[in-house]
Short mmCIF file of C-alpha atoms and ligand atoms in Angstrom, two decimals:
data_model
loop_
_atom_site.label_atom_id
_atom_site.label_comp_id
_atom_site.label_asym_id
_atom_site.label_seq_id
_atom_site.Cartn_x
_atom_site.Cartn_y
_atom_site.Cartn_z
CA UNK G 35 84.09 135.47 83.85
CA UNK G 36 84.37 132.75 86.67
CA UNK G 37 85.66 133.67 90.03
CA UNK G 38 87.16 130.25 90.76
CA UNK G 39 85.00 129.93 93.71
CA UNK G 40 84.08 126.16 93.07
CA UNK G 41 86.58 123.32 93.50
CA UNK G 42 84.47 121.03 91.54
CA UNK G 43 85.20 121.91 88.11
CA UNK G 44 84.59 120.26 84.68
CA UNK G 45 87.51 118.66 83.25
CA UNK G 46 88.47 117.59 79.73
CA UNK G 47 88.21 114.09 80.84
CA UNK G 48 84.55 114.51 81.69
CA UNK G 49 83.86 116.50 78.45
CA UNK G 50 85.32 113.63 76.33
CA UNK G 51 83.48 110.92 78.00
CA UNK G 52 80.40 112.48 76.18
CA UNK G 53 78.53 113.64 79.21
CA UNK G 54 78.48 117.34 78.38
CA UNK G 55 77.03 117.57 74.90
CA UNK G 56 75.48 120.91 73.98
CA UNK G 57 76.28 122.20 77.47
CA UNK G 58 77.91 125.74 78.04
CA UNK G 59 80.81 125.62 80.34
CA UNK G 60 84.18 126.74 81.29
CA UNK G 61 87.45 124.92 80.72
CA UNK G 62 90.76 125.55 82.51
CA UNK G 63 94.09 124.14 80.92
CA UNK G 64 97.31 124.56 79.13
CA UNK G 65 97.76 125.43 75.57
CA UNK G 66 99.63 122.53 73.54
CA UNK G 67 99.28 124.06 70.18
CA UNK G 68 97.68 126.88 68.29
CA UNK G 69 96.77 126.45 64.45
CA UNK G 70 95.33 129.36 62.58
CA UNK G 71 93.24 128.43 59.58
CA UNK G 72 91.48 130.80 57.37
CA UNK G 73 88.12 130.87 58.98
CA UNK G 74 88.85 129.49 62.27
CA UNK G 75 91.77 129.10 64.97
CA UNK G 76 92.04 125.62 66.65
CA UNK G 77 93.55 125.55 70.12
CA UNK G 78 94.73 122.15 71.67
CA UNK G 79 93.88 122.59 75.47
CA UNK G 80 95.33 120.07 77.98
CA UNK G 81 94.38 120.16 81.62
CA UNK G 82 96.17 116.80 82.57
CA UNK G 83 92.91 114.96 83.66
CA UNK G 84 93.38 112.64 80.55
CA UNK G 85 95.98 111.96 77.74
CA UNK G 86 93.87 113.64 74.98
CA UNK G 87 93.46 117.46 74.94
CA UNK G 88 90.29 119.42 73.99
CA UNK G 89 90.13 120.87 70.76
CA UNK G 90 88.91 124.44 71.00
CA UNK G 91 87.47 126.35 67.96
CA UNK G 92 87.61 129.88 67.73
CA UNK G 93 85.85 131.80 64.60
CA UNK G 94 88.69 134.10 63.10
CA UNK G 95 85.94 136.77 62.75
CA UNK G 96 84.83 136.75 66.42
CA UNK G 97 86.44 139.13 68.92
CA UNK G 98 87.82 136.10 70.83
CA UNK G 99 90.13 135.51 67.83
CA UNK G 100 92.30 138.58 68.85
CA UNK G 101 93.10 136.63 72.09
CA UNK G 102 93.65 133.20 70.63
CA UNK G 103 95.88 134.34 67.87
CA UNK G 104 98.57 135.50 70.48
CA UNK G 105 98.66 132.59 72.68
CA UNK G 106 101.86 130.53 72.95
CA UNK G 107 102.54 127.03 73.78
CA UNK G 108 102.24 126.62 77.38
CA UNK G 109 99.72 129.56 78.12
CA UNK G 110 97.39 128.89 80.68
CA UNK G 111 93.71 129.93 79.64
CA UNK G 112 90.13 129.49 80.79
CA UNK G 113 87.91 128.98 77.84
CA UNK G 114 84.00 129.41 78.09
CA UNK G 115 81.87 128.08 75.26
CA UNK G 116 79.73 125.15 74.03
CA UNK G 117 80.61 121.63 73.80
CA UNK G 118 79.48 120.31 70.14
CA UNK G 119 79.91 117.08 68.28
CA UNK G 120 83.18 117.75 66.03
CA UNK G 121 82.31 117.48 62.35
CA UNK G 122 86.06 116.54 61.56
CA UNK G 123 88.17 113.44 61.97
CA UNK G 124 90.63 113.30 64.86
CA UNK G 125 88.22 114.02 67.84
CA UNK G 126 84.67 113.32 68.80
CA UNK G 127 83.86 116.62 70.71
CA UNK G 128 84.98 120.24 70.27
CA UNK G 129 84.53 123.47 72.28
CA UNK G 130 83.16 126.44 70.33
CA UNK G 131 84.77 129.34 72.26
CA UNK G 132 82.90 132.24 73.15
CA UNK G 133 85.41 133.85 75.61
CA UNK G 134 89.06 133.16 76.26
CA UNK G 135 90.74 134.47 79.36
CA UNK G 136 94.29 134.53 79.37
CA UNK G 137 95.59 133.67 83.06
CA UNK G 138 99.27 133.10 82.50
CA UNK G 139 100.99 133.66 79.10
CA UNK G 140 103.95 131.89 77.93
CA UNK G 141 106.39 133.28 75.45
CA UNK G 142 108.69 131.57 72.93
CA UNK G 143 111.43 130.72 75.45
CA UNK G 144 108.92 127.99 77.05
CA UNK G 145 111.02 125.01 76.56
CA UNK G 146 108.33 122.82 75.99
CA UNK G 147 107.64 123.79 72.17
CA UNK G 148 106.09 121.28 69.95
CA UNK G 149 108.79 119.14 68.96
CA UNK G 150 110.47 116.13 70.13
CA UNK G 151 112.37 116.31 73.38
CA UNK G 152 114.62 113.51 74.79
CA UNK G 153 113.90 111.99 78.08
CA UNK G 154 117.31 113.15 79.32
CA UNK G 155 116.66 116.63 78.43
CA UNK G 156 113.24 116.44 80.13
CA UNK G 157 114.74 115.29 83.27
CA UNK G 158 116.83 118.53 83.37
CA UNK G 159 113.48 120.30 83.40
CA UNK G 160 111.52 118.15 85.93
CA UNK G 161 109.60 121.05 87.10
CA UNK G 162 107.95 121.31 83.70
CA UNK G 163 107.86 117.58 82.37
CA UNK G 164 104.52 116.93 84.14
CA UNK G 165 103.11 118.96 81.13
CA UNK G 166 104.26 116.60 78.31
CA UNK G 167 102.20 113.76 76.84
CA UNK G 168 104.79 111.03 78.30
CA UNK G 169 104.94 112.38 81.80
CA UNK G 170 101.34 113.26 82.12
CA UNK G 171 100.80 109.60 81.20
CA UNK G 172 103.37 108.39 83.66
CA UNK G 173 102.13 110.23 86.65
CA UNK G 174 98.28 109.32 86.09
CA UNK G 175 99.34 105.74 86.03
CA UNK G 176 101.44 106.34 89.23
CA UNK G 177 98.34 107.91 90.83
CA UNK G 178 95.93 105.21 89.84
CA UNK G 179 98.10 102.46 90.89
CA UNK G 180 98.78 103.96 94.40
CA UNK G 181 95.02 103.81 94.85
CA UNK G 182 94.96 100.40 93.44
CA UNK G 183 97.71 99.33 96.03
CA UNK G 184 95.35 100.28 98.84
CA UNK G 185 92.35 98.91 97.30
CA UNK G 186 93.86 95.48 96.96
CA UNK G 187 94.78 95.28 100.62
CA UNK G 188 91.76 96.99 101.99
CA UNK G 189 89.65 94.54 100.14
CA UNK G 190 91.58 91.81 101.68
CA UNK G 191 91.48 92.94 105.14
CA UNK G 192 95.02 94.16 105.48
CA UNK G 193 95.77 96.91 108.14
CA UNK G 194 97.50 100.02 106.78
CA UNK G 195 100.26 100.97 109.11
CA UNK G 196 102.42 104.19 108.78
CA UNK G 197 106.00 102.99 109.85
CA UNK G 198 108.52 105.61 110.83
CA UNK G 199 110.99 107.45 108.49
CA UNK G 200 113.38 108.31 111.00
CA UNK G 201 115.03 105.13 112.74
CA UNK G 202 117.79 103.76 114.73
CA UNK G 203 117.85 100.51 112.77
CA UNK G 204 119.34 99.29 109.49
CA UNK G 205 116.70 96.87 108.68
CA UNK G 206 118.75 95.42 105.67
CA UNK G 207 122.07 95.66 107.35
CA UNK G 208 123.68 97.18 104.13
CA UNK G 209 124.89 100.31 105.79
CA UNK G 210 123.04 102.53 103.43
CA UNK G 211 121.36 104.74 105.96
CA UNK G 212 121.41 108.53 105.46
CA UNK G 213 122.15 110.17 108.64
CA UNK G 214 119.69 112.10 110.38
CA UNK G 215 121.38 114.57 113.05
CA UNK G 216 121.10 118.00 114.68
CA UNK G 217 124.86 117.90 115.93
CA UNK G 218 127.05 120.61 114.65
CA UNK G 219 129.32 118.85 111.84
CA UNK G 220 132.16 121.39 112.79
CA UNK G 221 132.17 120.76 116.57
CA UNK G 222 130.35 117.63 117.48
CA UNK G 223 130.41 116.59 121.24
CA UNK G 224 132.84 113.81 121.93
CA UNK G 225 132.93 110.96 124.45
CA UNK G 226 135.89 110.50 126.62
CA UNK G 227 137.32 107.86 124.33
CA UNK G 228 137.26 110.55 121.39
CA UNK G 229 134.43 109.20 119.46
CA UNK G 230 131.58 111.42 118.44
CA UNK G 231 128.97 111.39 121.41
CA UNK G 232 125.66 110.37 119.70
CA UNK G 233 123.93 110.29 123.14
CA UNK G 234 123.91 113.99 122.88
CA UNK G 235 122.20 114.01 119.45
CA UNK G 236 118.40 114.93 119.02
CA UNK G 237 117.03 111.38 119.63
CA UNK G 238 119.86 110.35 122.05
CA UNK G 239 121.24 107.93 119.72
CA UNK G 240 122.54 107.47 116.11
CA UNK G 241 119.49 108.03 113.60
CA UNK G 242 118.88 107.74 110.00
CA UNK G 243 116.22 107.71 107.27
CA UNK G 244 114.51 104.30 107.04
CA UNK G 245 115.58 101.59 104.32
CA UNK G 246 112.44 99.63 104.95
CA UNK G 247 109.41 99.85 107.16
CA UNK G 248 109.56 95.94 107.60
CA UNK G 249 110.74 95.51 111.26
CA UNK G 250 107.97 97.72 112.57
CA UNK G 251 105.36 96.06 109.99
CA UNK G 252 106.17 92.90 111.82
CA UNK G 253 105.34 94.21 115.01
CA UNK G 254 101.92 95.14 113.83
CA UNK G 255 101.60 91.74 112.06
CA UNK G 256 101.79 90.06 115.33
CA UNK G 257 98.88 92.24 116.50
CA UNK G 258 96.66 92.67 113.51
CA UNK G 259 97.38 89.48 111.57
CA UNK G 260 97.80 90.93 107.99
CA UNK G 261 99.26 94.38 107.65
CA UNK G 262 100.83 96.49 104.86
CA UNK G 263 102.89 99.74 104.75
CA UNK G 264 103.35 101.99 101.66
CA UNK G 265 105.67 104.96 102.20
CA UNK G 266 109.10 106.41 101.09
CA UNK G 267 112.32 104.59 102.04
CA UNK G 268 115.89 105.65 101.65
CA UNK G 269 119.15 104.23 100.57
CA UNK G 270 122.48 106.06 100.44
CA UNK G 271 123.60 103.35 97.84
CA UNK G 272 126.18 104.84 95.48
CA UNK G 273 124.78 103.09 92.42
CA UNK G 274 124.14 105.00 89.10
CA UNK G 275 122.05 102.50 87.42
CA UNK G 276 118.73 102.84 85.58
CA UNK G 277 116.97 100.73 88.31
CA UNK G 278 118.19 102.28 91.51
CA UNK G 279 117.17 105.85 93.20
CA UNK G 280 118.15 107.08 96.65
CA UNK G 281 114.60 107.92 97.68
CA UNK G 282 111.82 105.42 96.50
CA UNK G 283 108.62 104.20 97.47
CA UNK G 284 108.04 100.76 99.00
CA UNK G 285 104.94 98.43 99.37
CA UNK G 286 105.51 96.03 102.26
CA UNK G 287 102.49 93.70 103.31
CA UNK G 288 103.45 91.38 106.28
CA UNK G 289 101.09 88.52 107.16
CA UNK G 290 101.09 86.41 110.59
CA UNK G 291 100.24 82.52 110.16
CA UNK G 292 102.14 82.69 106.87
CA UNK G 293 105.08 80.89 105.34
CA UNK G 294 107.08 81.49 101.97
CA UNK G 295 104.68 79.78 99.73
CA UNK G 296 101.68 82.02 101.14
CA UNK G 297 104.07 85.05 100.49
CA UNK G 298 104.74 83.90 97.03
CA UNK G 299 101.03 83.51 96.42
CA UNK G 300 100.18 86.83 97.62
CA UNK G 301 102.90 88.44 95.66
CA UNK G 302 101.64 86.72 92.46
CA UNK G 303 97.98 87.89 93.22
CA UNK G 304 99.07 91.38 93.88
CA UNK G 305 101.20 91.90 90.78
CA UNK G 306 98.21 90.27 88.65
CA UNK G 307 95.82 92.71 90.38
CA UNK G 308 97.83 95.65 89.78
CA UNK G 309 98.32 94.97 86.04
CA UNK G 310 94.57 94.26 85.72
CA UNK G 311 93.88 97.38 87.27
CA UNK G 312 96.11 99.36 84.91
CA UNK G 313 94.78 97.73 81.85
CA UNK G 314 91.21 98.47 82.89
CA UNK G 315 91.45 101.82 84.27
CA UNK G 316 94.51 103.42 82.49
CA UNK G 317 93.74 102.20 79.01
CA UNK G 318 94.23 105.58 77.21
CA UNK G 319 97.59 106.16 78.88
CA UNK G 320 98.85 102.54 78.41
CA UNK G 321 97.80 102.77 74.71
CA UNK G 322 100.31 105.79 74.41
CA UNK G 323 103.04 103.65 76.03
CA UNK G 324 102.37 100.69 73.87
CA UNK G 325 102.66 103.07 70.70
CA UNK G 326 105.52 105.27 71.77
CA UNK G 327 107.40 103.78 74.37
CA UNK G 328 107.44 99.87 74.24
CA UNK G 329 106.03 98.27 71.36
CA UNK G 330 104.20 95.18 72.63
CA UNK G 331 103.57 96.50 75.91
CA UNK G 332 99.87 95.70 76.13
CA UNK G 333 100.27 92.07 74.81
CA UNK G 334 102.91 91.60 77.65
CA UNK G 335 100.70 92.79 80.26
CA UNK G 336 97.63 90.76 78.95
CA UNK G 337 99.68 87.72 78.97
CA UNK G 338 100.66 88.31 82.64
CA UNK G 339 96.97 88.39 83.67
CA UNK G 340 96.88 84.50 82.88
CA UNK G 341 100.68 83.33 83.08
CA UNK G 342 101.43 81.07 85.96
CA UNK G 343 104.64 82.28 87.77
CA UNK G 344 107.46 79.85 87.97
CA UNK G 345 109.60 79.07 91.06
CA UNK G 346 113.21 77.83 91.01
CA UNK G 347 115.73 77.71 93.91
CA UNK G 348 118.76 79.90 93.93
CA UNK G 349 120.89 76.69 93.77
CA UNK G 350 118.89 75.91 90.53
CA UNK G 351 119.19 79.32 89.11
CA UNK G 352 122.99 79.29 89.65
CA UNK G 353 123.21 75.93 87.86
CA UNK G 354 121.25 77.33 85.03
CA UNK G 355 123.37 80.33 84.82
CA UNK G 356 126.52 78.28 84.87
CA UNK G 357 125.44 75.77 82.06
CA UNK G 358 124.30 78.82 79.76
CA UNK G 359 126.59 79.85 77.03
CA UNK G 360 125.97 83.39 77.94
CA UNK G 361 128.72 85.62 78.56
CA UNK G 362 128.33 87.33 81.80
CA UNK G 363 130.49 90.41 83.07
CA UNK G 364 130.41 88.81 86.39
CA UNK G 365 130.86 84.96 86.40
CA UNK G 366 128.38 83.24 88.67
CA UNK G 367 129.12 80.91 91.48
CA UNK G 368 127.27 79.44 94.36
CA UNK G 369 127.27 81.93 97.29
CA UNK G 370 127.27 85.11 95.42
CA UNK G 371 124.65 87.52 95.09
CA UNK G 372 122.71 87.62 91.58
CA UNK G 373 123.54 90.74 89.57
CA UNK G 374 121.10 92.55 87.27
CA UNK G 375 122.47 90.73 84.31
CA UNK G 376 122.03 87.29 85.71
CA UNK G 377 118.36 88.29 86.89
CA UNK G 378 117.48 89.55 83.47
CA UNK G 379 118.83 86.27 81.87
CA UNK G 380 116.82 84.11 84.03
CA UNK G 381 113.57 86.01 83.72
CA UNK G 382 114.02 86.97 80.05
CA UNK G 383 115.97 84.12 78.31
CA UNK G 384 115.74 81.16 80.48
CA UNK G 385 111.97 81.30 81.81
CA UNK G 386 110.57 83.75 79.46
CA UNK G 387 108.23 85.32 82.33
CA UNK G 388 108.12 86.12 86.02
CA UNK G 389 110.10 83.90 88.26
CA UNK G 390 110.32 83.50 91.89
CA UNK G 391 113.86 82.49 93.11
CA UNK G 392 113.86 81.19 96.40
CA UNK G 393 116.08 79.83 99.17
CA UNK G 394 119.22 82.05 98.88
CA UNK G 395 122.58 81.55 100.85
CA UNK G 396 122.09 82.96 104.32
CA UNK G 397 125.05 85.06 104.06
CA UNK G 398 123.95 87.13 101.50
CA UNK G 399 120.76 88.02 102.94
CA UNK G 400 119.36 90.00 105.69
CA UNK G 401 119.51 88.68 109.55
CA UNK G 402 115.75 88.47 109.85
CA UNK G 403 115.13 85.65 107.13
CA UNK G 404 114.26 82.29 108.32
CA UNK G 405 117.01 79.60 108.39
CA UNK G 406 116.13 76.58 106.17
CA UNK G 407 116.97 72.97 107.56
CA UNK G 408 120.01 72.71 105.46
CA UNK G 409 121.86 75.16 107.51
CA UNK G 410 123.18 77.28 104.57
CA UNK G 411 120.10 78.98 103.04
CA UNK G 412 117.21 80.85 104.11
CA UNK G 413 113.62 81.12 103.27
CA UNK G 414 113.92 84.06 100.85
CA UNK G 415 112.29 85.03 97.70
CA UNK G 416 112.91 87.52 94.62
CA UNK G 417 110.55 87.87 92.09
CA UNK G 418 112.07 88.61 88.75
CA UNK G 419 110.33 90.10 85.88
CA UNK G 420 111.49 90.75 82.25
CA UNK G 421 112.98 94.12 81.62
CA UNK G 422 113.01 95.05 85.36
CA UNK G 423 114.90 92.10 87.00
CA UNK G 424 114.20 92.22 90.67
CA UNK G 425 110.63 94.02 91.26
CA UNK G 426 109.82 92.12 94.69
CA UNK G 427 112.06 90.97 97.64
CA UNK G 428 110.75 89.17 100.46
CA UNK G 429 110.86 86.30 103.02
CA UNK G 430 109.49 84.11 105.81
CA UNK G 431 110.78 85.59 108.87
CA UNK G 432 112.74 83.77 111.67
CA UNK G 433 110.10 83.36 114.28
CA UNK G 434 112.28 81.11 116.49
CA UNK G 435 113.67 83.17 119.42
CA UNK G 436 117.12 81.55 120.02
CA UNK G 437 117.96 81.23 116.32
CA UNK G 438 117.13 84.93 115.62
CA UNK G 439 119.20 85.95 118.63
CA UNK G 440 122.13 83.82 117.45
CA UNK G 441 122.13 85.38 114.28
CA UNK G 442 121.88 88.86 115.68
CA UNK G 443 124.66 88.30 117.76
CA UNK G 444 126.73 86.58 115.06
CA UNK G 445 126.37 89.88 112.90
CA UNK G 446 126.84 92.21 115.72
CA UNK G 447 123.52 94.15 115.32
CA UNK G 448 122.58 96.20 118.26
CA UNK G 449 119.30 98.23 119.16
CA UNK G 450 116.86 95.43 118.64
CA UNK G 451 115.70 94.21 121.90
CA UNK G 452 112.04 95.14 120.88
CA UNK G 453 112.30 93.27 117.75
CA UNK G 454 113.27 90.15 119.69
CA UNK G 455 110.62 90.69 122.27
CA UNK G 456 107.71 89.77 119.66
CA UNK G 457 109.64 86.34 119.33
CA UNK G 458 109.79 86.11 123.23
CA UNK G 459 106.13 86.69 123.79
CA UNK G 460 103.44 85.10 121.47
CA UNK G 461 105.80 84.65 118.57
CA UNK G 462 104.24 83.32 115.27
CA UNK G 463 105.32 82.18 111.81
CA UNK G 464 105.06 85.25 109.41
CA UNK G 465 106.29 86.35 106.11
CA UNK G 466 106.11 89.56 103.99
CA UNK G 467 107.90 91.01 101.10
CA UNK G 468 108.62 94.61 99.66
CA UNK G 469 107.54 95.87 96.12
CA UNK G 470 109.44 98.80 94.74
CA UNK G 471 106.78 101.06 93.69
CA UNK G 472 108.99 102.60 90.83
CA UNK G 473 110.11 99.02 89.56
CA UNK G 474 106.47 98.35 89.29
CA UNK G 475 105.68 101.51 87.24
CA UNK G 476 108.82 100.82 84.95
CA UNK G 477 107.25 97.18 84.39
CA UNK G 478 103.67 98.50 83.60
CA UNK G 479 104.62 101.67 81.60
CA UNK G 480 107.62 100.32 79.53
CA UNK G 481 109.72 103.22 80.77
CA UNK G 482 113.28 102.17 80.85
CA UNK G 483 114.86 104.68 83.55
CA UNK G 484 113.47 104.67 86.93
CA UNK G 485 114.42 108.62 87.13
CA UNK G 486 111.31 108.77 84.72
CA UNK G 487 108.52 107.17 86.89
CA UNK G 488 109.14 109.13 89.87
CA UNK G 489 108.19 112.86 90.04
CA UNK G 490 111.52 114.32 91.37
CA UNK G 491 114.15 111.73 91.38
CA UNK G 492 117.02 111.75 93.96
CA UNK G 493 120.11 109.89 92.95
CA UNK G 494 124.05 110.58 93.81
CA UNK G 495 124.84 113.93 93.02
CA UNK G 496 121.18 115.30 92.35
CA UNK G 497 118.54 116.39 94.80
CA UNK G 498 117.39 119.34 92.36
CA UNK G 499 113.65 120.46 92.37
O1 4AD L 251 114.82 93.67 98.40
P1 4AD L 251 114.81 94.75 99.34
O2 4AD L 251 116.14 95.48 99.66
O3 4AD L 251 113.87 94.15 100.55
C1 4AD L 251 113.43 94.75 101.60
O4 4AD L 251 113.98 96.27 101.91
C2 4AD L 251 112.83 94.17 102.61
N1 4AD L 251 112.68 94.81 104.10
C3 4AD L 251 111.28 94.02 102.18
C4 4AD L 251 110.34 93.11 102.86
O5 4AD L 251 110.49 92.03 102.95
N2 4AD L 251 109.57 93.89 103.75
O6 4AD L 251 113.83 95.92 98.66
C5 4AD L 251 112.62 95.40 98.19
C6 4AD L 251 112.20 96.02 96.92
C7 4AD L 251 113.25 95.65 95.77
O7 4AD L 251 112.67 94.22 95.24
C8 4AD L 251 113.12 96.56 94.70
O8 4AD L 251 111.97 96.40 93.98
C9 4AD L 251 112.94 97.88 95.59
O9 4AD L 251 112.62 97.45 96.93
N3 4AD L 251 114.27 98.61 95.69
C10 4AD L 251 114.54 99.71 95.05
N4 4AD L 251 113.82 100.59 94.11
C11 4AD L 251 114.46 101.54 93.48
N5 4AD L 251 115.59 101.92 94.05
C12 4AD L 251 116.42 101.32 95.06
N6 4AD L 251 117.68 101.75 95.33
C13 4AD L 251 115.84 100.13 95.59
N7 4AD L 251 116.38 99.04 96.57
C14 4AD L 251 115.23 98.24 96.46
MG1 MG L 252 116.24 92.57 97.40
#
């Protein structure tokens, strides 16, 4: 039997593509089902390389049958045999087993026995759920789209920059930083006035986990023109919704020589590219989502490829919401931030597709957004899409040094002299946005809970696995 001495092994995906007809080979995988007939035993072998499993056929009379019969769902095996065209309907190829090597048995206490499991239950066994059909599909699509994100930007000349995870700045100003400290919680050092002396902490100042890589991406944009960062971001936001998690991945492009219009153009091209990429490269998995998770998904995604995205101002959006006969839990008025229910109504009922809402009141948006001439709004944009609501948030940045400094002082923000420096020397109109990777995955897979599109979700009260 094999010694596992080669990293390039044949996968079920390659076999099912039809390239291995008549070949003798070995396949490693996990048993999904065992069905014993009179003359043959059938095994469904899944190796995660694609949605479909490999049908393995074992002659009951062969010595291999003794091993096959005892296999339980979840067992790990390596099967050696020959790939032949399957005579039966349901699959094109099958593997005639000549040898089966049991690598890891699984008894009947294995939780993923062949029956329906709710997504809630599967969340409680997040260490095993990658071995299910649904999560196999989710995480293959996730991997493909991560690659697609790099492809999109690299093909367009954007520089990939790794922005820091530990930072002393709260980019969004919402006070949602997870603290990072090495001070002893029981006896931290104090200043003369009695407050905690952060200067004695590891970094010599108060630090936390980043909520966004934007500020540092901006620094790079004013050297490299077009850049992007794609990494984990953290928010100590105590909201238990199906669209928020405390650790999520964000893609943040930043472009010099660009205004809000260019920013929206990029966002639209980007989203269309990603949807097109998924349709082309993840067809088998998307087919499953269309059948089992969201009927009509494929049609919805196909439509996005051609649809134009609409744009409306925040002021127009509020007027439409006020005029609607809809009963909202939170009534709308100019100046308030839009809630999920308002966003969903705008994109699902009012527009019936993706919509950019732009020019928000400056008081509900972050300090770095460019002030509009009306004195009360900023050049912000949120892209709202059906089912998910806000998928992208971005803006043109304030490139005028005095305006920015005034706003920073007004809000009492400290620690940003370096950020102001790029306005002081060689400032440049620039714009960018952040796409929540998990929100994108919800949109493309139809999965309704954000906890089901990230391998190991972090939410208030839960950091297990
Ligand atoms: O709108 P946000 O807060 O914008 C920023 O952080 C900017 N600095 C981005 C930029 O301009 N470079 O977040 C951007 C996106 C949201 O539209 C949403 O998709 C996602 O990040 N997001 C979350 N996703 C999951 N869980 C959370 N708690 C999220 N908070 C934001
Ligand atoms: Mg936002």
